Coordinates of N, CA and C and ligand atoms in Angstrom, one line a residue:
X1 N 0.8 -1.2 0.0 CA 0.0 0.0 0.0 C 0.9 1.3 0.0
X2 N 1.8 1.2 0.9 CA 2.8 2.4 1.0 C 3.3 2.8 -0.3
X3 N 3.8 1.9 -1.1 CA 4.4 2.2 -2.4 C 3.4 2.9 -3.3
X4 N 2.2 2.3 -3.5 CA 1.2 2.9 -4.4 C 0.8 4.3 -3.9
X5 N 0.6 4.4 -2.6 CA 0.2 5.7 -2.1 C 1.2 6.8 -2.4
X6 N 2.5 6.5 -2.1 CA 3.5 7.5 -2.4 C 3.6 7.8 -3.9
X7 N 3.5 6.8 -4.7 CA 3.5 7.1 -6.1 C 2.4 8.0 -6.5
X8 N 1.2 7.8 -6.0 CA 0.1 8.7 -6.3 C 0.3 10.1 -5.8
X9 N 0.8 10.1 -4.6 CA 1.0 11.4 -3.9 C 2.0 12.2 -4.8
X10 N 3.1 11.6 -5.2 CA 4.1 12.3 -6.0 C 3.6 12.7 -7.4
X11 N 3.0 11.7 -8.1 CA 2.6 12.0 -9.5 C 1.5 13.1 -9.5
X12 N 0.6 13.1 -8.5 CA -0.4 14.2 -8.4 C 0.2 15.5 -8.2
X13 N 1.4 15.6 -7.6 CA 2.0 16.9 -7.4 C 2.9 17.4 -8.5
X14 N 3.0 16.5 -9.6 CA 3.9 16.9 -10.7 C 3.3 17.9 -11.7
X15 N 3.9 19.0 -12.0 CA 3.4 19.8 -13.0 C 3.5 19.1 -14.4
X16 N 2.8 19.6 -15.4 CA 2.9 19.1 -16.7 C 4.4 19.1 -17.2
X17 N 4.9 18.1 -17.8 CA 6.2 18.1 -18.3 C 7.3 17.5 -17.4
X18 N 6.8 17.2 -16.2 CA 7.8 16.5 -15.3 C 7.4 15.1 -15.1
X19 N 8.4 14.2 -15.2 CA 8.1 12.7 -15.1 C 8.8 12.2 -13.9
X20 N 8.2 11.1 -13.3 CA 8.8 10.5 -12.2 C 9.6 9.2 -12.6
X21 N 10.9 9.1 -12.2 CA 11.6 7.9 -12.3 C 11.7 7.3 -10.9
X22 N 11.0 6.1 -10.7 CA 11.1 5.5 -9.4 C 12.4 4.7 -9.3
X23 N 13.2 5.1 -8.3 CA 14.5 4.5 -8.2 C 14.4 3.2 -7.3
X24 N 14.5 2.1 -8.0 CA 14.3 0.8 -7.3 C 15.5 0.1 -7.0
X25 N 16.7 0.7 -7.1 CA 18.0 0.0 -6.7 C 17.9 -0.5 -5.3
X26 N 18.5 -1.7 -5.1 CA 18.5 -2.4 -3.8 C 17.1 -2.8 -3.3
X27 N 16.1 -2.7 -4.1 CA 14.8 -3.2 -3.7 C 14.4 -4.4 -4.6
X28 N 13.7 -5.3 -4.1 CA 13.4 -6.5 -4.8 C 12.4 -6.3 -5.9
X29 N 12.4 -7.3 -6.8 CA 11.5 -7.2 -8.0 C 10.1 -7.0 -7.6
X30 N 9.7 -7.6 -6.5 CA 8.3 -7.5 -6.0 C 7.9 -6.1 -5.8
X31 N 8.8 -5.3 -5.2 CA 8.5 -3.9 -5.0 C 8.2 -3.2 -6.3
X32 N 9.0 -3.5 -7.3 CA 8.8 -2.9 -8.7 C 7.4 -3.4 -9.2
X33 N 7.0 -4.6 -9.0 CA 5.7 -5.1 -9.4 C 4.6 -4.3 -8.8
X34 N 4.8 -4.0 -7.5 CA 3.8 -3.2 -6.8 C 3.7 -1.8 -7.3
X35 N 4.8 -1.2 -7.6 CA 4.8 0.2 -8.2 C 4.2 0.1 -9.6
X36 N 4.5 -0.9 -10.3 CA 4.0 -1.0 -11.7 C 2.5 -1.2 -11.6
X37 N 2.0 -1.9 -10.7 CA 0.5 -2.1 -10.5 C -0.1 -0.8 -10.2
X38 N 0.6 0.1 -9.6 CA 0.1 1.4 -9.3 C 0.2 2.4 -10.4
X39 N 0.7 1.9 -11.5 CA 0.7 2.8 -12.8 C 2.1 3.3 -13.1
X40 N 3.1 3.0 -12.3 CA 4.4 3.6 -12.5 C 5.1 2.8 -13.7
X41 N 5.8 3.5 -14.6 CA 6.4 2.8 -15.7 C 7.9 3.1 -15.9
X42 N 8.4 4.2 -15.3 CA 9.8 4.6 -15.4 C 10.5 4.1 -14.1
X43 N 11.5 3.3 -14.3 CA 12.3 2.8 -13.1 C 13.8 3.1 -13.3
X44 N 14.4 3.5 -12.2 CA 15.8 3.8 -12.3 C 16.7 2.8 -11.4
X45 N 17.8 2.4 -12.0 CA 18.7 1.5 -11.3 C 20.1 2.0 -11.5
X46 N 21.0 1.6 -10.5 CA 22.3 2.2 -10.6 C 23.4 1.1 -10.6
X47 N 23.0 -0.1 -10.8 CA 24.1 -1.2 -10.9 C 23.7 -2.0 -12.1
X48 N 24.6 -2.2 -13.1 CA 24.3 -2.8 -14.3 C 23.8 -4.3 -14.1
X49 N 24.5 -5.0 -13.3 CA 24.1 -6.4 -13.1 C 22.8 -6.6 -12.4
X50 N 22.5 -5.7 -11.4 CA 21.2 -5.7 -10.7 C 20.1 -5.4 -11.7
X51 N 20.4 -4.4 -12.6 CA 19.4 -4.1 -13.6 C 19.2 -5.3 -14.6
X52 N 20.3 -5.8 -15.0 CA 20.2 -7.0 -15.9 C 19.3 -8.1 -15.3
X53 N 19.5 -8.4 -14.0 CA 18.8 -9.4 -13.3 C 17.3 -9.1 -13.3
X54 N 17.0 -7.8 -12.9 CA 15.6 -7.4 -12.8 C 14.9 -7.4 -14.1
X55 N 15.6 -7.0 -15.2 CA 14.9 -7.1 -16.5 C 14.5 -8.5 -16.8
X56 N 15.3 -9.5 -16.4 CA 14.9 -10.9 -16.6 C 13.7 -11.3 -15.7
X57 N 13.8 -10.9 -14.5 CA 12.7 -11.3 -13.5 C 11.4 -10.6 -13.9
X58 N 11.5 -9.5 -14.5 CA 10.3 -8.7 -14.8 C 10.0 -8.5 -16.3
X59 N 10.4 -9.5 -17.0 CA 10.3 -9.4 -18.5 C 8.9 -9.3 -18.9
X60 N 7.9 -9.7 -18.1 CA 6.5 -9.6 -18.4 C 5.9 -8.2 -18.3
X61 N 6.6 -7.3 -17.6 CA 6.1 -6.0 -17.4 C 6.6 -5.0 -18.5
X62 N 5.8 -4.0 -18.8 CA 6.3 -3.0 -19.7 C 6.8 -1.9 -18.9
X63 N 8.1 -1.8 -18.9 CA 8.8 -0.9 -18.0 C 9.9 -0.1 -18.9
X64 N 10.0 1.1 -18.6 CA 11.1 1.9 -19.2 C 12.3 2.0 -18.2
X65 N 13.4 1.3 -18.5 CA 14.5 1.3 -17.6 C 15.5 2.4 -17.8
X66 N 15.7 3.1 -16.7 CA 16.7 4.3 -16.7 C 17.9 3.9 -15.9
X67 N 19.1 4.2 -16.4 CA 20.3 4.0 -15.6 C 20.7 5.3 -15.0
X68 N 20.9 5.3 -13.7 CA 21.1 6.6 -13.0 C 22.5 6.7 -12.3
X69 N 23.2 5.6 -12.1 CA 24.4 5.6 -11.2 C 25.6 5.7 -12.1
X70 N 26.8 5.8 -11.4 CA 28.0 5.8 -12.1 C 28.1 4.5 -12.9
X71 N 28.4 4.6 -14.2 CA 28.5 3.4 -15.1 C 29.9 3.1 -15.5
X72 N 30.4 2.0 -15.1 CA 31.8 1.6 -15.6 C 31.7 1.2 -17.0
X73 N 32.8 1.5 -17.8 CA 32.7 1.2 -19.2 C 32.5 -0.3 -19.5
X74 N 33.1 -1.1 -18.6 CA 33.0 -2.5 -18.9 C 31.7 -3.1 -18.6
X75 N 30.8 -2.3 -18.1 CA 29.4 -2.8 -17.8 C 28.4 -2.3 -18.8
X76 N 28.8 -1.5 -19.7 CA 27.8 -0.9 -20.6 C 27.1 -2.0 -21.4
X77 N 27.9 -3.0 -21.8 CA 27.3 -4.1 -22.6 C 26.1 -4.8 -22.0
X78 N 26.1 -4.8 -20.7 CA 24.9 -5.5 -20.1 C 23.6 -4.8 -20.2
X79 N 23.7 -3.5 -20.4 CA 22.4 -2.7 -20.4 C 22.1 -2.1 -21.8
X80 N 23.1 -2.1 -22.7 CA 22.9 -1.4 -24.0 C 21.7 -2.0 -24.8
X81 N 21.4 -3.3 -24.7 CA 20.3 -3.7 -25.6 C 18.9 -3.2 -25.2
X82 N 18.7 -2.7 -24.0 CA 17.3 -2.3 -23.6 C 17.2 -1.0 -22.8
X83 N 18.3 -0.4 -22.3 CA 18.2 0.7 -21.5 C 17.5 1.9 -22.2
X84 N 16.6 2.6 -21.6 CA 15.9 3.6 -22.2 C 16.6 5.0 -22.2
X85 N 17.2 5.3 -21.1 CA 17.9 6.6 -20.9 C 19.1 6.4 -19.9
X86 N 20.3 6.8 -20.3 CA 21.4 6.8 -19.3 C 21.5 8.2 -18.8
X87 N 21.2 8.4 -17.5 CA 21.3 9.7 -16.9 C 22.7 10.1 -16.6
X88 N 23.6 9.2 -16.5 CA 24.9 9.4 -15.8 C 26.1 9.3 -16.8
X89 N 26.0 9.9 -18.0 CA 27.1 10.0 -18.9 C 28.1 11.0 -18.3
X90 N 29.2 10.5 -17.7 CA 30.1 11.4 -16.9 C 31.5 11.5 -17.5
X91 N 31.7 10.9 -18.6 CA 33.1 11.1 -19.2 C 33.0 10.8 -20.7
X92 N 33.9 11.5 -21.5 CA 34.0 11.2 -23.0 C 34.2 9.7 -23.3
X93 N 35.0 9.1 -22.4 CA 35.3 7.7 -22.6 C 34.1 6.8 -22.5
X94 N 33.2 7.1 -21.5 CA 32.0 6.4 -21.3 C 31.1 6.6 -22.5
X95 N 31.0 7.8 -23.0 CA 30.1 8.0 -24.2 C 30.6 7.2 -25.4
X96 N 31.9 7.2 -25.6 CA 32.4 6.4 -26.7 C 32.0 4.9 -26.5
X97 N 32.1 4.4 -25.3 CA 31.7 3.0 -25.1 C 30.2 2.8 -25.3
X98 N 29.4 3.7 -24.8 CA 28.0 3.6 -25.0 C 27.7 3.5 -26.5
X99 N 28.3 4.4 -27.2 CA 28.2 4.5 -28.7 C 28.5 3.1 -29.3
X100 N 29.6 2.6 -28.9 CA 30.1 1.3 -29.5 C 29.0 0.2 -29.2
X101 N 28.6 0.1 -27.9 CA 27.7 -1.0 -27.6 C 26.3 -0.8 -28.2
X102 N 25.9 0.5 -28.3 CA 24.6 0.8 -29.0 C 24.6 0.4 -30.4
X103 N 25.7 0.6 -31.1 CA 25.8 0.2 -32.5 C 25.7 -1.3 -32.6
X104 N 26.4 -2.0 -31.7 CA 26.4 -3.4 -31.7 C 24.9 -3.9 -31.5
X105 N 24.2 -3.2 -30.7 CA 22.8 -3.6 -30.4 C 21.8 -3.1 -31.4
X106 N 22.4 -2.3 -32.4 CA 21.5 -1.7 -33.4 C 20.6 -0.7 -32.9
X107 N 21.1 0.1 -31.9 CA 20.2 1.1 -31.3 C 20.9 2.5 -31.3
X108 N 20.0 3.5 -30.9 CA 20.5 4.8 -30.6 C 20.1 5.0 -29.1
X109 N 21.1 5.2 -28.2 CA 20.8 5.3 -26.8 C 20.9 6.7 -26.4
X110 N 19.8 7.3 -25.9 CA 19.8 8.6 -25.3 C 20.5 8.7 -24.0
X111 N 21.3 9.7 -23.9 CA 22.2 9.9 -22.6 C 22.0 11.3 -22.2
X112 N 22.1 11.5 -20.9 CA 22.2 12.8 -20.3 C 23.6 13.1 -19.8
X113 N 24.1 14.3 -20.1 CA 25.4 14.7 -19.6 C 25.3 15.0 -18.1
X114 N 26.1 14.3 -17.3 CA 26.0 14.5 -15.9 C 26.9 15.7 -15.5
X115 N 26.3 16.7 -15.0 CA 27.0 17.9 -14.7 C 27.3 17.9 -13.2
X116 N 28.5 18.2 -12.8 CA 28.9 18.3 -11.4 C 28.7 19.8 -11.0
X117 N 27.7 19.9 -10.1 CA 27.4 21.3 -9.6 C 27.5 21.3 -8.1
X118 N 27.5 20.1 -7.4 CA 27.5 20.0 -5.9 C 28.9 20.5 -5.4
X119 N 28.8 21.0 -4.2 CA 30.0 21.5 -3.5 C 30.7 20.3 -2.8
X120 N 31.0 19.3 -3.5 CA 31.6 18.1 -3.0 C 32.6 17.5 -3.9
X121 N 33.6 17.0 -3.4 CA 34.7 16.5 -4.3 C 34.4 15.1 -4.9
X122 N 33.5 14.4 -4.2 CA 33.4 13.0 -4.6 C 32.4 12.6 -5.7
X123 N 31.6 13.6 -6.1 CA 30.6 13.3 -7.1 C 31.2 13.2 -8.5
X124 N 30.7 12.3 -9.3 CA 31.1 12.2 -10.7 C 30.5 13.3 -11.5
X125 N 31.0 13.4 -12.7 CA 30.4 14.4 -13.6 C 31.3 15.4 -14.2
X126 N 30.9 16.1 -15.3 CA 31.6 17.1 -15.9 C 31.4 18.4 -15.1
X127 N 32.5 19.2 -14.8 CA 32.2 20.6 -14.4 C 31.7 21.3 -15.6
X128 N 31.1 22.5 -15.4 CA 30.6 23.2 -16.6 C 31.7 23.5 -17.6
X129 N 32.9 23.8 -17.1 CA 34.0 24.1 -18.1 C 34.4 22.8 -18.8
X130 N 34.5 21.7 -18.1 CA 34.8 20.4 -18.8 C 33.7 20.1 -19.8
X131 N 32.5 20.3 -19.5 CA 31.3 20.0 -20.4 C 31.4 20.9 -21.6
X132 N 31.8 22.2 -21.5 CA 31.9 23.0 -22.6 C 33.1 22.5 -23.5
X133 N 34.2 22.2 -22.9 CA 35.3 21.7 -23.7 C 35.0 20.5 -24.5
X134 N 34.2 19.6 -23.8 CA 33.8 18.4 -24.4 C 32.9 18.7 -25.6
X135 N 31.9 19.5 -25.4 CA 30.9 19.9 -26.4 C 31.6 20.6 -27.6
X136 N 32.6 21.5 -27.2 CA 33.3 22.2 -28.3 C 34.1 21.3 -29.1
X137 N 34.6 20.2 -28.6 CA 35.5 19.3 -29.3 C 34.7 18.7 -30.5
X138 N 33.4 18.6 -30.4 CA 32.6 18.0 -31.5 C 32.7 16.5 -31.6
X139 N 33.5 15.9 -30.8 CA 33.8 14.5 -30.9 C 32.5 13.7 -30.8
X140 N 31.6 14.1 -30.0 CA 30.3 13.4 -29.8 C 29.5 13.4 -31.1
X141 N 29.7 14.3 -32.0 CA 28.9 14.4 -33.2 C 29.1 13.3 -34.1
X142 N 30.2 12.6 -34.0 CA 30.4 11.4 -34.9 C 29.8 10.2 -34.4
X143 N 29.3 10.2 -33.2 CA 28.7 9.0 -32.6 C 27.3 8.8 -33.0
X144 N 27.0 7.8 -33.8 CA 25.7 7.6 -34.4 C 24.8 6.7 -33.5
X145 N 25.4 6.1 -32.4 CA 24.7 5.3 -31.5 C 24.2 5.9 -30.3
X146 N 24.5 7.2 -30.1 CA 24.0 7.9 -28.9 C 23.4 9.3 -29.3
X147 N 22.5 9.7 -28.5 CA 22.0 11.1 -28.6 C 22.1 11.8 -27.2
X148 N 22.5 13.0 -27.2 CA 22.6 13.7 -25.9 C 21.3 14.4 -25.7
X149 N 20.5 14.0 -24.7 CA 19.1 14.4 -24.6 C 18.9 15.5 -23.5
X150 N 20.0 15.8 -22.8 CA 19.9 16.8 -21.8 C 21.0 16.7 -20.7
X151 N 20.6 17.2 -19.5 CA 21.5 17.3 -18.4 C 21.0 16.5 -17.2
X152 N 21.9 15.9 -16.4 CA 21.5 15.3 -15.1 C 22.4 16.0 -14.1
X153 N 21.9 16.3 -12.9 CA 22.7 16.9 -11.8 C 22.2 16.5 -10.5
X154 N 23.1 16.5 -9.5 CA 22.7 16.2 -8.1 C 23.2 17.4 -7.3
X155 N 22.3 17.8 -6.4 CA 22.7 19.0 -5.5 C 23.6 18.5 -4.4
X156 N 24.2 19.4 -3.7 CA 25.0 19.1 -2.5 C 24.2 18.4 -1.5
X157 N 24.7 17.4 -0.9 CA 24.0 16.6 0.2 C 24.1 17.4 1.4
X158 N 23.0 18.3 1.6 CA 23.0 19.2 2.8 C 21.6 19.6 3.1
X159 N 21.4 20.1 4.3 CA 20.0 20.6 4.7 C 19.8 22.1 4.3
X160 N 20.9 22.7 3.8 CA 20.8 24.1 3.4 C 20.1 24.3 2.1
X161 N 18.8 24.7 2.2 CA 18.0 24.7 1.0 C 18.5 25.8 0.0
X162 N 19.2 26.8 0.5 CA 19.7 27.8 -0.4 C 20.8 27.3 -1.3
X163 N 21.6 26.5 -0.7 CA 22.7 25.8 -1.4 C 22.2 24.9 -2.5
X164 N 21.1 24.1 -2.1 CA 20.5 23.1 -3.0 C 19.9 23.9 -4.2
X165 N 19.2 25.0 -3.9 CA 18.6 25.7 -5.0 C 19.6 26.3 -5.9
X166 N 20.7 26.8 -5.3 CA 21.8 27.3 -6.2 C 22.4 26.3 -7.1
X167 N 22.6 25.1 -6.5 CA 23.2 24.0 -7.3 C 22.2 23.7 -8.5
X168 N 20.9 23.5 -8.2 CA 20.0 23.2 -9.3 C 19.9 24.4 -10.3
X169 N 20.0 25.6 -9.8 CA 19.9 26.7 -10.7 C 21.1 26.7 -11.7
X170 N 22.2 26.4 -11.2 CA 23.4 26.3 -12.1 C 23.2 25.2 -13.1
X171 N 22.6 24.1 -12.7 CA 22.4 23.0 -13.7 C 21.4 23.5 -14.7
X172 N 20.4 24.2 -14.3 CA 19.4 24.7 -15.3 C 20.0 25.7 -16.3
X173 N 20.8 26.6 -15.7 CA 21.5 27.5 -16.6 C 22.3 26.8 -17.7
X174 N 23.0 25.8 -17.2 CA 23.8 25.0 -18.2 C 23.0 24.3 -19.2
X175 N 21.8 23.7 -18.7 CA 20.9 23.0 -19.6 C 20.4 24.0 -20.7
X176 N 20.2 25.2 -20.3 CA 19.8 26.2 -21.3 C 20.9 26.5 -22.3
X177 N 22.1 26.6 -21.8 CA 23.3 26.9 -22.6 C 23.5 25.7 -23.6
X178 N 23.3 24.5 -23.1 CA 23.4 23.3 -24.0 C 22.4 23.4 -25.2
X179 N 21.2 23.8 -24.9 CA 20.2 23.8 -25.9 C 20.5 25.0 -26.9
X180 N 20.9 26.1 -26.3 CA 21.1 27.3 -27.1 C 22.3 27.2 -28.0
X181 N 23.4 26.7 -27.5 CA 24.7 26.7 -28.2 C 25.0 25.4 -28.9
X182 N 24.4 24.3 -28.5 CA 24.9 23.0 -29.0 C 23.8 22.1 -29.6
X183 N 22.8 21.8 -28.7 CA 21.9 20.7 -29.1 C 20.5 21.2 -28.8
X184 N 19.8 21.8 -29.7 CA 18.4 22.3 -29.5 C 17.4 21.3 -28.9
X185 N 17.7 20.0 -29.3 CA 16.7 19.0 -28.9 C 17.0 18.4 -27.5
X186 N 18.1 18.9 -26.8 CA 18.4 18.3 -25.5 C 17.6 19.0 -24.4
X187 N 16.4 18.5 -24.3 CA 15.4 19.3 -23.4 C 15.2 18.7 -22.0
X188 N 15.8 17.5 -21.8 CA 15.6 16.9 -20.5 C 16.6 17.5 -19.4
X189 N 16.0 17.6 -18.2 CA 16.8 18.1 -17.1 C 16.5 17.2 -15.9
X190 N 17.3 16.2 -15.6 CA 17.1 15.2 -14.6 C 17.7 15.7 -13.3
X191 N 16.8 16.1 -12.4 CA 17.3 16.5 -11.0 C 16.2 16.5 -10.0
X192 N 16.6 16.2 -8.8 CA 15.6 16.1 -7.7 C 15.5 14.6 -7.2
X193 N 15.7 14.4 -5.9 CA 15.6 13.1 -5.2 C 14.7 13.3 -4.1
X194 N 14.6 12.2 -3.2 CA 13.5 12.2 -2.2 C 13.5 13.5 -1.4
X195 N 14.7 14.0 -1.0 CA 14.8 15.1 -0.1 C 14.7 16.5 -0.7
X196 N 14.8 16.6 -2.1 CA 14.9 17.9 -2.7 C 14.1 18.1 -4.0
X197 N 13.2 17.2 -4.2 CA 12.6 17.2 -5.6 C 11.6 18.4 -5.7
X198 N 11.1 19.0 -4.7 CA 10.2 20.1 -4.8 C 11.1 21.3 -5.3
X199 N 12.3 21.5 -4.7 CA 13.1 22.6 -5.2 C 13.6 22.3 -6.6
X200 N 13.9 21.1 -7.0 CA 14.3 20.8 -8.3 C 13.2 21.1 -9.4
X201 N 12.0 20.9 -9.0 CA 10.9 21.2 -9.9 C 10.8 22.7 -10.1
X202 N 10.9 23.4 -9.0 CA 10.9 24.9 -9.1 C 12.0 25.4 -10.0
X203 N 13.1 24.7 -10.1 CA 14.2 25.1 -10.9 C 14.2 24.5 -12.3
X204 N 13.1 23.9 -12.6 CA 13.0 23.4 -14.0 C 13.2 22.0 -14.4
X205 N 13.3 21.1 -13.3 CA 13.5 19.7 -13.6 C 12.4 19.1 -14.5
X206 N 12.8 18.2 -15.4 CA 11.8 17.5 -16.2 C 11.7 16.0 -15.8
X207 N 12.7 15.5 -15.0 CA 12.7 14.1 -14.5 C 13.2 14.1 -13.1
X208 N 12.3 13.7 -12.2 CA 12.8 13.5 -10.8 C 13.1 12.0 -10.5
X209 N 14.1 11.8 -9.7 CA 14.5 10.4 -9.5 C 14.3 10.1 -8.0
X210 N 13.3 9.4 -7.6 CA 12.9 9.2 -6.2 C 12.9 7.7 -5.8
X211 N 13.7 7.4 -4.8 CA 13.8 6.1 -4.3 C 13.2 6.0 -2.9
X212 N 13.9 6.4 -1.9 CA 13.5 6.3 -0.5 C 12.1 6.6 -0.2
X213 N 11.6 7.7 -0.8 CA 10.3 8.2 -0.4 C 9.2 7.2 -0.9
X214 N 9.5 6.5 -2.0 CA 8.6 5.5 -2.5 C 8.7 4.1 -1.9
X215 N 10.0 3.7 -1.8 CA 10.2 2.3 -1.4 C 10.7 2.1 0.0
X216 N 11.0 3.2 0.7 CA 11.5 3.1 2.0 C 13.1 2.9 2.0
X217 N 13.6 2.6 3.1 CA 15.1 2.4 3.2 C 15.5 1.3 2.3
X218 N 16.7 1.4 1.7 CA 17.1 0.4 0.7 C 17.4 -1.0 1.4
X219 N 17.0 -2.1 0.8 CA 17.2 -3.4 1.3 C 18.5 -4.0 0.7
X220 N 18.8 -5.2 1.1 CA 20.0 -6.0 0.8 C 21.2 -5.2 0.4
Ligands
PLP1 C1 19.8 6.5 -5.3 C2 19.7 7.6 -6.2 C3 18.6 8.4 -6.2 C4 17.4 8.3 -5.3 O1 17.7 8.8 -4.1 P1 16.6 8.8 -2.9 O2 17.2 9.8 -1.9 O3 16.5 7.5 -2.3 O4 15.4 9.3 -3.5 C5 18.5 9.4 -7.2 N1 19.5 9.6 -8.1 C6 20.7 8.9 -8.0 C7 21.7 9.2 -9.0 C8 20.8 7.9 -7.1 O5 21.9 7.2 -7.1

């Protein structure tokens, strides 16, 4: 019941143009079934092999699988045949590998460029300057197996709502720059988690990624 209720509560609060990715990492397949029965279709996972296993266990469901965590290049092959959107494209090398595996699978895989805006050393992603250098290089334009569909960002892990808003705001400004200067069709802005999704929506998010609020504390 809890899962269905939370999904309804969240989706009813979403403005037009914002979609919910239910983050099911570390939760069993049954929890995903419950969410699916409540109408949820977009699910986010952050480990390639866990995702691989769940797609097999849940092959009977129509689900859009999103990959949201740091993706090692040697794991891309596990998810390339079916992944709907990779939110966490965090290096040129990873994009090249996604392109390679996508071509092998006969697909074009949409990716979001992960932008590092948090005031923390440990997070993955391009700084705005690194992202500009990468985009200016034009290297990505020769990749026919990938499309850059927008930006993903995480705010600083803090209770300071001003800090969080500032981080999201910088991500939004960069997303606008991306569209204006490089890729007009890159309209997705993936930001907002259980603790900060209201702020993310204020700042222009189009995809919120919520785990704990829907599924509770992560298991196994
Ligand atoms: C785990 C995770 C989430 C979900 O976080 P919650 O706080 O549980 O909602 C969102 N985005 C990414 C990238 C994650 O790894």
